[in-house]
Tab-separated table of C-alpha atoms and ligand atoms in Angstrom:
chain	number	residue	atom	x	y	z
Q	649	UNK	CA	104.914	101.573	74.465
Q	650	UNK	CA	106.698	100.660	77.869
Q	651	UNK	CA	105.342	100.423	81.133
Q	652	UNK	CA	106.207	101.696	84.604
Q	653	UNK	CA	104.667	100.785	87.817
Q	654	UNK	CA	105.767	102.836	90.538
Q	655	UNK	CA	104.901	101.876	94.309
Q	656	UNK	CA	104.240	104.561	96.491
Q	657	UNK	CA	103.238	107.135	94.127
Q	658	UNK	CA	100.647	109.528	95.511
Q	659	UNK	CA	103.297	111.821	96.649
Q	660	UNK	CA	106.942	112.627	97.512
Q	661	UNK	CA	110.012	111.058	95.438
Q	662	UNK	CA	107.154	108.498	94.241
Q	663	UNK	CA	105.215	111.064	92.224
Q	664	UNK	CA	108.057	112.795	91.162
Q	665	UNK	CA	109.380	109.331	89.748
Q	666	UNK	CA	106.260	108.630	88.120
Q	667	UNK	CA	105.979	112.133	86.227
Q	668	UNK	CA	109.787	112.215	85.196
Q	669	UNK	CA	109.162	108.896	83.598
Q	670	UNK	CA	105.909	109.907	81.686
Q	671	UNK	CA	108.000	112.501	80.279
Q	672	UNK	CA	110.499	110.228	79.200
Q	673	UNK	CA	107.626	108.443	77.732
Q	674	UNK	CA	106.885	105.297	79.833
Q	675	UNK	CA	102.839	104.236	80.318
Q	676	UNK	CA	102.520	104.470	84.015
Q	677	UNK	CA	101.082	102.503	86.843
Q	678	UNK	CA	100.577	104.809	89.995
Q	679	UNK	CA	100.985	102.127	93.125
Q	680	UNK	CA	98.703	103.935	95.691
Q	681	UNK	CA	98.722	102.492	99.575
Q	682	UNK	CA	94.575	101.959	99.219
Q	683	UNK	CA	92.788	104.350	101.280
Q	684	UNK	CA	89.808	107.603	100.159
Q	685	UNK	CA	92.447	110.520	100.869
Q	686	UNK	CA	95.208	108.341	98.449
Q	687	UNK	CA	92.808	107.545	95.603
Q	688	UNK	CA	92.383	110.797	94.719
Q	689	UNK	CA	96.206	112.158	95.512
Q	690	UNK	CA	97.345	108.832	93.066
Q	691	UNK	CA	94.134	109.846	90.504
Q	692	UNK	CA	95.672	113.665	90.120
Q	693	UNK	CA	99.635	111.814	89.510
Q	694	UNK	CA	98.318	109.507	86.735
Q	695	UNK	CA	96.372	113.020	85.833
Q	696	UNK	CA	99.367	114.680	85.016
Q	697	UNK	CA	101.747	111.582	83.866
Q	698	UNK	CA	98.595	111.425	81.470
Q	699	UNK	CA	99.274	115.029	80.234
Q	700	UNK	CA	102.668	114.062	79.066
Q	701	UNK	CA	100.908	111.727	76.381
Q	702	UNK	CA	101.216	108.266	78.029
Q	703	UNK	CA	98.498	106.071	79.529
Q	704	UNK	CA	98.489	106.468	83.275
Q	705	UNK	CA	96.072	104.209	85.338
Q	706	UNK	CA	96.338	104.073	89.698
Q	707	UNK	CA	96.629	100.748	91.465
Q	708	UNK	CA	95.526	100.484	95.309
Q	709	UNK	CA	97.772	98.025	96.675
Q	710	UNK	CA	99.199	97.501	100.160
Q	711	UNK	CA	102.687	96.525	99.518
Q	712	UNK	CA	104.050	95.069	102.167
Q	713	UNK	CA	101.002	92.228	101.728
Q	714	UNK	CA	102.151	89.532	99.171
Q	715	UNK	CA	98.779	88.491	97.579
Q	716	UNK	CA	98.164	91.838	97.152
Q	717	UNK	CA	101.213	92.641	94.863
Q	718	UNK	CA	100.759	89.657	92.948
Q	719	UNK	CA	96.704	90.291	91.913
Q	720	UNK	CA	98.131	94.200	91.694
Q	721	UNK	CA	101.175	93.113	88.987
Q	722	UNK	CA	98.464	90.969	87.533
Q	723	UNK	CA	95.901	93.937	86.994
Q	724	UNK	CA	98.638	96.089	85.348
Q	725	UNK	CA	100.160	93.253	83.201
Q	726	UNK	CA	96.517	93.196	81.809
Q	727	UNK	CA	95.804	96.717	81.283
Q	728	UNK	CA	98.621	97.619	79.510
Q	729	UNK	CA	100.369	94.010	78.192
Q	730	UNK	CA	103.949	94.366	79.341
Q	731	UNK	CA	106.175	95.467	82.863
Q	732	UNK	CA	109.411	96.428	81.141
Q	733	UNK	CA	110.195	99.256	84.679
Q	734	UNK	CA	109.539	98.770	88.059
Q	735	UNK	CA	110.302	101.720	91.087
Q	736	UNK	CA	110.139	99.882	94.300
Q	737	UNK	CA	109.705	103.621	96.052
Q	738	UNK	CA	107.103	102.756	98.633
Q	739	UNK	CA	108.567	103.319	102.286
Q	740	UNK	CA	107.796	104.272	105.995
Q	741	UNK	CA	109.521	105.410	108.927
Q	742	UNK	CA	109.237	104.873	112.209
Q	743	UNK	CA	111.747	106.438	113.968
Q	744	UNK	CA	112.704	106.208	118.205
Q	745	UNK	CA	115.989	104.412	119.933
Q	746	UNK	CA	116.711	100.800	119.658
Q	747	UNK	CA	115.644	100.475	123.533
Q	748	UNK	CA	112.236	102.223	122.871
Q	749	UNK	CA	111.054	100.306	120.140
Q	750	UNK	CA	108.562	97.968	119.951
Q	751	UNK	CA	108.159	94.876	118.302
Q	752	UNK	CA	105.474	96.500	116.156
Q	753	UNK	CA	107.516	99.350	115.379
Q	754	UNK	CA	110.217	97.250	114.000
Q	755	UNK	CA	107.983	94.627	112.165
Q	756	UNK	CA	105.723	97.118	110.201
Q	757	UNK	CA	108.754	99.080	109.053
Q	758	UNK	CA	110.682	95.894	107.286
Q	759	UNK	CA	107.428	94.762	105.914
Q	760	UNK	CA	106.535	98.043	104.331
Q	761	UNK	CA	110.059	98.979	103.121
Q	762	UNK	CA	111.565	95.333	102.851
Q	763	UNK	CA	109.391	92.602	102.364
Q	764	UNK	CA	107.546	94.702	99.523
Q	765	UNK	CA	110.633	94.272	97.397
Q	766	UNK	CA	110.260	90.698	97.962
Q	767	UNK	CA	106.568	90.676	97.321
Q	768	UNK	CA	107.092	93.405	93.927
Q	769	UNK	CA	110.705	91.851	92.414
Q	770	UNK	CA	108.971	88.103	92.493
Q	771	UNK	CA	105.928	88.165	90.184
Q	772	UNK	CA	107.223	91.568	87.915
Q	773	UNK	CA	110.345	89.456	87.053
Q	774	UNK	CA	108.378	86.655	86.132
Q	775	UNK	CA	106.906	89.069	83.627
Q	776	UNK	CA	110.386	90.712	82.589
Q	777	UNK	CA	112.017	87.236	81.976
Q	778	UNK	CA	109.273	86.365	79.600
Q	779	UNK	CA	109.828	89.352	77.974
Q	780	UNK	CA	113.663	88.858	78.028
Q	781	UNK	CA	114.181	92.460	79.024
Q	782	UNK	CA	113.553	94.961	82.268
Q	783	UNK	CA	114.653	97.293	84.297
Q	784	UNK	CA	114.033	98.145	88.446
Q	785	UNK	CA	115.355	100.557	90.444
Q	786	UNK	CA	114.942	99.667	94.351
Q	787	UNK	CA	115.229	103.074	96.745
Q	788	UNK	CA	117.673	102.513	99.536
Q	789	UNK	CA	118.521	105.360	102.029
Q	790	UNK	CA	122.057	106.418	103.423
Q	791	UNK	CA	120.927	104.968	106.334
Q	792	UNK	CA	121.419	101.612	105.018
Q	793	UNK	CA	124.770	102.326	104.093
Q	794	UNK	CA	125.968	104.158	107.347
Q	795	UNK	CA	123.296	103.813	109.534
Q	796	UNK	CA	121.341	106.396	111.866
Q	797	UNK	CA	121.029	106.628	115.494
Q	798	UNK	CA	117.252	106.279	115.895
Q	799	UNK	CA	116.513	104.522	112.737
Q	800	UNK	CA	118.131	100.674	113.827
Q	801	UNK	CA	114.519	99.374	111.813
Q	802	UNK	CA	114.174	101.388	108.917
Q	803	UNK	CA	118.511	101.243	108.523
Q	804	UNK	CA	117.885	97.371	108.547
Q	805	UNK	CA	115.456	97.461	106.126
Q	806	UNK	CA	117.254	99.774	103.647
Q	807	UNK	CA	120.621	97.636	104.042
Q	808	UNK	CA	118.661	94.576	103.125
Q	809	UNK	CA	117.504	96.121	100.302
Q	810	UNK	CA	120.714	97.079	98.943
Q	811	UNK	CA	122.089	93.443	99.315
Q	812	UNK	CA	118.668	92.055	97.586
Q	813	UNK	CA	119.379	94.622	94.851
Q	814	UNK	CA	122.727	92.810	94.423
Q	815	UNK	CA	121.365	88.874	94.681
Q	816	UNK	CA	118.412	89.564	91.865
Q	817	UNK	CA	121.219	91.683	90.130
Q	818	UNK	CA	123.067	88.231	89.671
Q	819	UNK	CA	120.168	86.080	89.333
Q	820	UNK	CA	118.436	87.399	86.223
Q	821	UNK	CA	121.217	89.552	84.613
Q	822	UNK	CA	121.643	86.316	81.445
Q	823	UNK	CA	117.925	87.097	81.212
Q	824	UNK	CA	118.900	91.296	80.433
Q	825	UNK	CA	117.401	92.203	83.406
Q	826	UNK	CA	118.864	95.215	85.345
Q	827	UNK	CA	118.511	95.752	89.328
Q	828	UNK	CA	119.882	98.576	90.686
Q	829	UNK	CA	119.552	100.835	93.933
Q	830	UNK	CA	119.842	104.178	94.572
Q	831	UNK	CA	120.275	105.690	97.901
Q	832	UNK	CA	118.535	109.202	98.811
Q	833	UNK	CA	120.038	111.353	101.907
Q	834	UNK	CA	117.814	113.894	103.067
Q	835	UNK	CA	115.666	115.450	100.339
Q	836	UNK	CA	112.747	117.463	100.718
Q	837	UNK	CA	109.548	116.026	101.576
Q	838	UNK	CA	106.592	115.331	103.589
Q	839	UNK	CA	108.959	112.764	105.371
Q	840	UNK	CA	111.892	115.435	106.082
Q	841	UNK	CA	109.612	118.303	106.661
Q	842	UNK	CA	108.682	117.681	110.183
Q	843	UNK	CA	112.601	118.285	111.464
Q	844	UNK	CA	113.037	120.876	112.896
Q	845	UNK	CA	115.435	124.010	112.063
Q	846	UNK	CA	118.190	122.810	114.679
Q	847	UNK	CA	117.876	119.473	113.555
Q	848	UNK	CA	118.388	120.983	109.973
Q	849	UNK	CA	121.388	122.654	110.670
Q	850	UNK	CA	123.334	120.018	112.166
Q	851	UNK	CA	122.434	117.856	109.127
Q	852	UNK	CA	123.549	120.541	106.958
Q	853	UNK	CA	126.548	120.866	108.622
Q	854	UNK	CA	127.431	117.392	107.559
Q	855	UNK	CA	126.426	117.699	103.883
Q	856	UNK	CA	128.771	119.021	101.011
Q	857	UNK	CA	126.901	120.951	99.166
Q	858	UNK	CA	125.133	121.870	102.030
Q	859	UNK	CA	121.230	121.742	101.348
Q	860	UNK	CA	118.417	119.179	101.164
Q	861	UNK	CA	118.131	117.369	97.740
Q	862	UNK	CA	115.349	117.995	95.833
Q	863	UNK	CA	113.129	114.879	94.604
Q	864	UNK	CA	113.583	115.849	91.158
Q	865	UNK	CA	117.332	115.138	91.645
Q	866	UNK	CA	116.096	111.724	92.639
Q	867	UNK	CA	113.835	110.951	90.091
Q	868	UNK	CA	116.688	111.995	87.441
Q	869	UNK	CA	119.101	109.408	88.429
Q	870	UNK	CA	116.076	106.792	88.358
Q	871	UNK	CA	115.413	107.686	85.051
Q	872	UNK	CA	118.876	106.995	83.996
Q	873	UNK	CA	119.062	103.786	85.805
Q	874	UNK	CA	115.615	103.004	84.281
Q	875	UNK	CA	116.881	103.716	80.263
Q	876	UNK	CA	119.312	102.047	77.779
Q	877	UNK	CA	121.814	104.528	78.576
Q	878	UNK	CA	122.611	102.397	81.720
Q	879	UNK	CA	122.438	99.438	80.190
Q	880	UNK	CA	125.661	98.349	81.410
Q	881	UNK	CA	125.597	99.172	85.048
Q	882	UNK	CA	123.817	96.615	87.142
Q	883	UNK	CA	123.529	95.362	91.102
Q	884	UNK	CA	124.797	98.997	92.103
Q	885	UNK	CA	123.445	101.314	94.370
Q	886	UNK	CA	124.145	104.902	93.635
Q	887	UNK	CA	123.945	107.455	96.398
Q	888	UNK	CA	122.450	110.964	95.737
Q	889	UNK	CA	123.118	112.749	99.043
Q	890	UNK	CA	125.145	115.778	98.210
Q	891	UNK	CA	127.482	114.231	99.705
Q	892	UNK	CA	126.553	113.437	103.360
Q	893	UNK	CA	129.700	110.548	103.685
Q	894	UNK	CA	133.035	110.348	101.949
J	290	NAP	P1	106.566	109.861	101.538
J	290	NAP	O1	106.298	111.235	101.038
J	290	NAP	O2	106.092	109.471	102.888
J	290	NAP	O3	106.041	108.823	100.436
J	290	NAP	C1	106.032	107.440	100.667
J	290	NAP	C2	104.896	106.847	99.880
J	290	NAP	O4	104.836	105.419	100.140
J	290	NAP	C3	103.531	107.416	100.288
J	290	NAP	O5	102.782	107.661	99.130
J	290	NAP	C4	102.934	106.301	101.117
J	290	NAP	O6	101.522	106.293	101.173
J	290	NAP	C5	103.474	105.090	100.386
J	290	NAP	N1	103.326	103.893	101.212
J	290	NAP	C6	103.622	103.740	102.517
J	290	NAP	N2	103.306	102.498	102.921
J	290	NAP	C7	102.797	101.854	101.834
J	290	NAP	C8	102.282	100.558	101.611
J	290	NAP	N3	102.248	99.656	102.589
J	290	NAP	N4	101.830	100.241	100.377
J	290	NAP	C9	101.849	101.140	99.375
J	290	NAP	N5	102.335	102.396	99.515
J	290	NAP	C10	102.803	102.742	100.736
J	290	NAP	O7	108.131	109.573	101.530
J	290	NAP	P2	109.288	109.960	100.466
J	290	NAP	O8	110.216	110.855	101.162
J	290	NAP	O9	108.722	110.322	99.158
J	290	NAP	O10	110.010	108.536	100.388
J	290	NAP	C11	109.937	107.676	99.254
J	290	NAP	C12	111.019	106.616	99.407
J	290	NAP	O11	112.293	107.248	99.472
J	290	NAP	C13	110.892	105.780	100.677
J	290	NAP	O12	111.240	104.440	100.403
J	290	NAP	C14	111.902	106.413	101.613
J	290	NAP	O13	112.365	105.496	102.577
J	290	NAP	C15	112.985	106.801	100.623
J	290	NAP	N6	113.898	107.845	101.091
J	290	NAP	C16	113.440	109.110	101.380
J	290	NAP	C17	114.333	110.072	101.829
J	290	NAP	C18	113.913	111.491	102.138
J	290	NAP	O14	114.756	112.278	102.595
J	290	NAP	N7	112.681	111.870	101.898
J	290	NAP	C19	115.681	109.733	101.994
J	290	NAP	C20	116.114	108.444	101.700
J	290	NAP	C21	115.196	107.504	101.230
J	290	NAP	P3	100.795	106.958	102.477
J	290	NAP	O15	101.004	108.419	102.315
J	290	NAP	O16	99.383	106.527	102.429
J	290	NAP	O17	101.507	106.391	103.684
C-alpha cells in the first residue's frame, strides 16, 4: 500500500487533500501543527481517511522547525515502511502593507510556508530515492505568481516555492521522482472566510467564472498530480483559480 503524508491537515485544503487521497487509496499521515485543539481536529481527518479503508495515523509536527520534520518523516517511515506522496499544504498568512510589517511578521510567514518545504522535500526524498519512485505536490498561491498588495511576505514565500518546485524537479527527476506545484486563488476556507462581502465582490469581479473555488477542486488536481496518470508532467505549477489572471 502507498503512503501519503500531508502537512497541515487538521482542516481546510489540507483535510480535504488527505480524504481525496484515502479514497484514491493512499495510507495517510495527517501532519497536525502540535497543539490540544489540533490533536483532536487531525484525530477526526485520519478518522474518516480511515473509513475509506486505508491506515490513517496523525503526526504533531511544527513544520517550519527542521529537527522536527526530520524525527516526524522518521516516525511515519516507521509506521507504515515507505513515503511514496508528500502534500507540502501547511501555510499561514499574515497579511498588512510592506511599510507596516514587522520583522516578525515577515520571518514567521517564510518559515511556516517556505522553509517547511525545505525542511519536508530534504529527508522524504531521501526516502523516495531509495525507493526509486515518488511523488510531491508543493501548494503555491496566485500570489506568488502575480503578487498581492498586502501580502509582500506570504507572495515571497509562495514565489520561492514555485522556483524550489522547479530546482528539486531537475534534481531528482533520473531518480522518477515528480515535483510539482499547484497554485490555489481564493477558495473557500477558514483563511478566506474572514473577508468581507465588499472585499468579495471586488475579487469576484476579477475572477472568470466568478465564485470562490471549492477545496475539493483543489484536492482533485493534487490527486492527479499525485498518480501515474501524471507521470509525465514534472517541475510545473498548475493554477486552479477560475481564472483570476490571463
Ligand atoms: P488553513 O485552513 O488555515 O489551513 C492551514 C493548515 O496549516 C492549518 O491546519 C494550520 O494549523 C496548518 N499549519 C500552520 N502552521 C503550521 C506549522 N508551523 N506546522 C504545521 N502545520 C501548520 O488554510 P487553507 O486555506 O486550507 O490553506 C492551505 C494551503 O493552501 C496554505 O499553504 C495556503 O497558503 C494555501 N492557499 C490557500 C488559499 C485559499 O484561498 N484558502 C489560496 C491559495 C493558497 P493551525 O490551524 O493550527 O494553524
Amino acid at each position: 500500500m502507498a503512503t501519503a503524508l500531508i502537512t497541515g491537515a487538521s482542516q481546510g485544503i489540507g483535510e480535504c487533500i488527505a480524504k481525496r487521497l484515502a479514497k484514491d487509496g493512499f495510507d495517510i499521515a495527517v501532519n497536525y501543527y502540535p497543539s490540544e485543539a489540533n490533536i483532536e481536529k487531525a484525530g477526526k481527518v485520519a478518522e474518516a481517511c480511515r473509513s475509506f479503508g486505508v491506515k490513517a495515523e496523525i503526526f504533531g509536527a511544527d513544520v517550519s522547525d527542521f529537527g522536527q520534520c526530520a524525527e516526524m518523516v522518521k516516525a511515519v517511515k516507521e509506521k507504515f515502511g515507505t513515503i511514496d506522496a508528500l502534500v507540502n499544504n501547511a501555510g499561514i498568512t499574515k497579511d498588512t502593507l510592506l511599510t507596516l510589517m514587522t520583522e516578525e511578521q515577515y520571518d514567521q510567514v517564510i518559515a511556516v510556508n517556505q522553509k517547511s518545504v525545505f525542511n519536508m522535500m530534504k529527508p522524504v526524498i531521501k526516502i523516495m530515492m531509495k525507493q526509486k519512485h515518488g511523488s510531491i505536490v508543493n501548494m503555491a498561491s496566485v500570489a506568488g505568481l502575480y503578487g498581492n498588495a498586502g501580502q509582500i511576505n506570504y507572495a515571497a514565500s509562495k514565489a520561492a516555492i514555485i522556483g524550489m518546485t522547479k530546482s528539486a524537479a531537475k534534481e531528482v527527476g533520473a531518480r522518477n521522482i515528480r515535483v510539482n506545484a499547484v497554485a490555489p486563488g481564493l477558495i473557500k476556507t477558514p483563511m478566506t472566510d474572514v473577508l468581507t462581502d465588499e472585499q468579495k465582490k471586488n475579487i469576484f469581479d476579477r475572477i472568470a467564472l466568478k465564485r470562490f473555488g471549492e477545496v475539493e477542486e483543489i484536492a482533485t488536481v493534487v490527486s492527479f498530480l499525485l498518480s501515474d496518470n501524471a507521470s509525465y508532467i514534472t517541475g510545473q505549477t498548475i493554477e486552479i483559480s477560475g481564472g483570476l489572471e490571463m
